[in-house]
Structure formats: C-alpha cells, structure tokens
Amino acid sequence: GKGPIEHSNVEMMWAHVQKLKEVSTYPCYGGDLDEHGILSACVPVLDTVSAWMTDKNWIAGENITWLDFMFWENLEMLDFLAKGQFDEMYPAFSAYRKRFVTNPEFAKIWASDDKCMKSPFNGD
C-alpha cells in the first residue's frame, strides 16, 4: 500500500484473505470436492471483506496491492466453483472483479492465454 494506513490495511486484511484461501482451497486437496460446502464455508469471510470494502476500490484502499492479486485469484476460483454465478451470490464483488480485469496493465496479460493461466485451480 501507499502510506502507513494502506500498509496497515494490507497487514490487517491479509488475515481474512488467508482464511478465505484456507477454507476454499484446502478441501480441493482432499479428493471430495463439495462446491456447495466450500462456498458455504466462505460466507463469513466474504461477508467481512465485503463490509470492509464498501468504500474502497481495492482491499487496502485506493491503490492496488499484492493482496488484491491473492484475493482476486481466490474470487475467480470461487466463481468457478459457483459455475459462473458468483457475482449473483456476491454482487458487492462484481465491480471489484471487473475493475481488476479491466485494469489496463493487467488486461493485456489476462487477455493472453499464453501469459495467464486461468485454470485449473488447486487440483480441481
């Protein structure tokens, strides 16, 4: 982040993003992939992050950080598990996800399958 406030926001929100990653990816390695169970387990963390981000463009504030990449990738995996319906389940993250892929620097990479592997996720 830029400045001490965004830096501290990254440090604080990293715990929530890491928890989301744990509850969403650990089951993928167990062999019994239950999409509904994974999505349900993510609800408390998604609710917390969604409430935090109500007045922010990015997870730490107005500037994109490394944590946004980690969080966004996890949201993409959740959209995959939700069979493309994640934005309907969590409309609060729809604009965030769109802002990410339309970022001019990232959009070039995202558009190229040679530069950006979009799947598989966590051994699915």
mmCIF file of C-alpha atoms in Angstrom:
data_model
loop_
_atom_site.group_PDB
_atom_site.id
_atom_site.type_symbol
_atom_site.label_atom_id
_atom_site.label_comp_id
_atom_site.label_asym_id
_atom_site.label_seq_id
_atom_site.Cartn_x
_atom_site.Cartn_y
_atom_site.Cartn_z
ATOM 1 C CA GLY A 1 0.000 0.000 0.000
ATOM 2 C CA LYS A 2 0.929 3.627 -0.303
ATOM 3 C CA GLY A 3 1.477 5.189 3.080
ATOM 4 C CA PRO A 4 1.089 3.805 6.579
ATOM 5 C CA ILE A 5 -2.709 3.485 6.527
ATOM 6 C CA GLU A 6 -2.848 1.360 3.393
ATOM 7 C CA HIS A 7 0.146 -0.627 4.605
ATOM 8 C CA SER A 8 -1.607 -1.407 7.879
ATOM 9 C CA ASN A 9 -4.824 -2.235 5.986
ATOM 10 C CA VAL A 10 -2.922 -4.816 3.943
ATOM 11 C CA GLU A 11 -1.490 -6.343 7.095
ATOM 12 C CA MET A 12 -4.909 -6.474 8.754
ATOM 13 C CA MET A 13 -6.826 -7.781 5.727
ATOM 14 C CA TRP A 14 -4.190 -10.371 4.895
ATOM 15 C CA ALA A 15 -5.505 -12.478 7.804
ATOM 16 C CA HIS A 16 -9.001 -12.511 6.275
ATOM 17 C CA VAL A 17 -7.790 -13.241 2.739
ATOM 18 C CA GLN A 18 -5.580 -16.038 4.048
ATOM 19 C CA LYS A 19 -8.538 -17.517 5.952
ATOM 20 C CA LEU A 20 -10.631 -17.385 2.774
ATOM 21 C CA LYS A 21 -7.863 -19.155 0.881
ATOM 22 C CA GLU A 22 -7.677 -21.848 3.547
ATOM 23 C CA VAL A 23 -11.402 -22.604 3.674
ATOM 24 C CA SER A 24 -11.735 -22.526 -0.105
ATOM 25 C CA THR A 25 -8.635 -24.393 -1.228
ATOM 26 C CA TYR A 26 -7.837 -26.983 1.446
ATOM 27 C CA PRO A 27 -10.896 -29.105 0.564
ATOM 28 C CA CYS A 28 -9.705 -29.238 -3.049
ATOM 29 C CA TYR A 29 -6.808 -31.438 -1.985
ATOM 30 C CA GLY A 30 -8.911 -33.919 -0.019
ATOM 31 C CA GLY A 31 -10.390 -35.671 -3.029
ATOM 32 C CA ASP A 32 -14.018 -34.987 -2.096
ATOM 33 C CA LEU A 33 -14.788 -31.698 -3.822
ATOM 34 C CA ASP A 34 -18.075 -30.327 -2.486
ATOM 35 C CA GLU A 35 -18.625 -26.988 -4.219
ATOM 36 C CA HIS A 36 -21.646 -26.038 -2.118
ATOM 37 C CA GLY A 37 -19.829 -26.859 1.131
ATOM 38 C CA ILE A 38 -16.798 -24.827 0.116
ATOM 39 C CA LEU A 39 -18.898 -21.836 -0.907
ATOM 40 C CA SER A 40 -20.873 -22.023 2.345
ATOM 41 C CA ALA A 41 -17.681 -22.114 4.407
ATOM 42 C CA CYS A 42 -16.515 -18.932 2.671
ATOM 43 C CA VAL A 43 -19.605 -16.862 3.534
ATOM 44 C CA PRO A 44 -18.414 -15.468 6.899
ATOM 45 C CA VAL A 45 -15.098 -14.308 5.464
ATOM 46 C CA LEU A 46 -16.683 -12.927 2.292
ATOM 47 C CA ASP A 47 -19.198 -11.008 4.408
ATOM 48 C CA THR A 48 -16.394 -9.499 6.494
ATOM 49 C CA VAL A 49 -14.328 -8.458 3.479
ATOM 50 C CA SER A 50 -17.379 -7.147 1.647
ATOM 51 C CA ALA A 51 -18.329 -4.943 4.616
ATOM 52 C CA TRP A 52 -14.740 -3.681 4.856
ATOM 53 C CA MET A 53 -14.578 -2.782 1.158
ATOM 54 C CA THR A 54 -17.837 -0.808 0.916
ATOM 55 C CA ASP A 55 -15.971 2.478 0.458
ATOM 56 C CA LYS A 56 -12.755 1.157 -1.103
ATOM 57 C CA ASN A 57 -11.753 0.376 -4.687
ATOM 58 C CA TRP A 58 -9.103 -2.086 -3.557
ATOM 59 C CA ILE A 59 -8.684 -4.153 -0.438
ATOM 60 C CA ALA A 60 -6.308 -1.683 1.245
ATOM 61 C CA GLY A 61 -7.921 1.496 -0.049
ATOM 62 C CA GLU A 62 -7.466 3.372 -3.309
ATOM 63 C CA ASN A 63 -4.326 1.590 -4.528
ATOM 64 C CA ILE A 64 -3.943 -1.958 -5.763
ATOM 65 C CA THR A 65 -1.575 -4.116 -3.710
ATOM 66 C CA TRP A 66 -0.184 -7.645 -3.767
ATOM 67 C CA LEU A 67 -3.078 -8.692 -1.558
ATOM 68 C CA ASP A 68 -5.574 -7.765 -4.270
ATOM 69 C CA PHE A 69 -3.943 -10.297 -6.582
ATOM 70 C CA MET A 70 -4.243 -13.028 -3.976
ATOM 71 C CA PHE A 71 -7.842 -12.090 -3.149
ATOM 72 C CA TRP A 72 -8.917 -11.686 -6.769
ATOM 73 C CA GLU A 73 -7.462 -15.066 -7.736
ATOM 74 C CA ASN A 74 -9.445 -16.639 -4.912
ATOM 75 C CA LEU A 75 -12.631 -14.911 -6.091
ATOM 76 C CA GLU A 76 -12.025 -16.316 -9.575
ATOM 77 C CA MET A 77 -11.763 -19.798 -8.099
ATOM 78 C CA LEU A 78 -14.999 -19.267 -6.165
ATOM 79 C CA ASP A 79 -16.709 -18.129 -9.367
ATOM 80 C CA PHE A 80 -15.516 -21.352 -10.986
ATOM 81 C CA LEU A 81 -16.985 -23.380 -8.116
ATOM 82 C CA ALA A 82 -20.210 -21.371 -8.355
ATOM 83 C CA LYS A 83 -20.367 -22.181 -12.084
ATOM 84 C CA GLY A 84 -20.119 -18.515 -13.090
ATOM 85 C CA GLN A 85 -22.776 -17.369 -10.629
ATOM 86 C CA PHE A 86 -20.505 -15.776 -8.021
ATOM 87 C CA ASP A 87 -21.462 -12.217 -8.967
ATOM 88 C CA GLU A 88 -25.107 -13.095 -8.363
ATOM 89 C CA MET A 89 -24.214 -14.570 -4.982
ATOM 90 C CA TYR A 90 -21.932 -11.645 -4.068
ATOM 91 C CA PRO A 91 -22.792 -8.581 -6.159
ATOM 92 C CA ALA A 92 -20.533 -6.473 -3.935
ATOM 93 C CA PHE A 93 -17.509 -8.117 -5.546
ATOM 94 C CA SER A 94 -18.741 -7.820 -9.131
ATOM 95 C CA ALA A 95 -17.363 -4.295 -9.624
ATOM 96 C CA TYR A 96 -14.118 -5.277 -7.884
ATOM 97 C CA ARG A 97 -13.603 -8.255 -10.185
ATOM 98 C CA LYS A 98 -14.402 -6.147 -13.260
ATOM 99 C CA ARG A 99 -12.070 -3.362 -12.092
ATOM 100 C CA PHE A 100 -9.304 -5.920 -11.811
ATOM 101 C CA VAL A 101 -9.597 -7.420 -15.304
ATOM 102 C CA THR A 102 -10.087 -4.029 -16.951
ATOM 103 C CA ASN A 103 -7.003 -2.537 -15.333
ATOM 104 C CA PRO A 104 -5.006 -1.547 -18.448
ATOM 105 C CA GLU A 105 -1.783 -3.225 -17.349
ATOM 106 C CA PHE A 106 -3.427 -6.432 -16.197
ATOM 107 C CA ALA A 107 -5.962 -6.613 -19.053
ATOM 108 C CA LYS A 108 -3.169 -7.249 -21.567
ATOM 109 C CA ILE A 109 -1.922 -10.217 -19.566
ATOM 110 C CA TRP A 110 -5.407 -11.536 -18.773
ATOM 111 C CA ALA A 111 -6.365 -11.487 -22.457
ATOM 112 C CA SER A 112 -3.498 -13.810 -23.376
ATOM 113 C CA ASP A 113 -3.792 -17.499 -22.555
ATOM 114 C CA ASP A 114 -0.040 -17.749 -23.186
ATOM 115 C CA LYS A 115 0.703 -15.247 -20.409
ATOM 116 C CA CYS A 116 -2.049 -16.022 -17.924
ATOM 117 C CA MET A 117 -3.227 -19.474 -16.940
ATOM 118 C CA LYS A 118 -6.862 -19.141 -15.883
ATOM 119 C CA SER A 119 -7.321 -22.705 -14.649
ATOM 120 C CA PRO A 120 -7.111 -25.285 -13.173
ATOM 121 C CA PHE A 121 -7.468 -24.208 -9.565
ATOM 122 C CA ASN A 122 -5.956 -26.174 -6.704
ATOM 123 C CA GLY A 123 -6.022 -29.589 -8.303
ATOM 124 C CA ASP A 124 -9.636 -29.407 -9.422
#
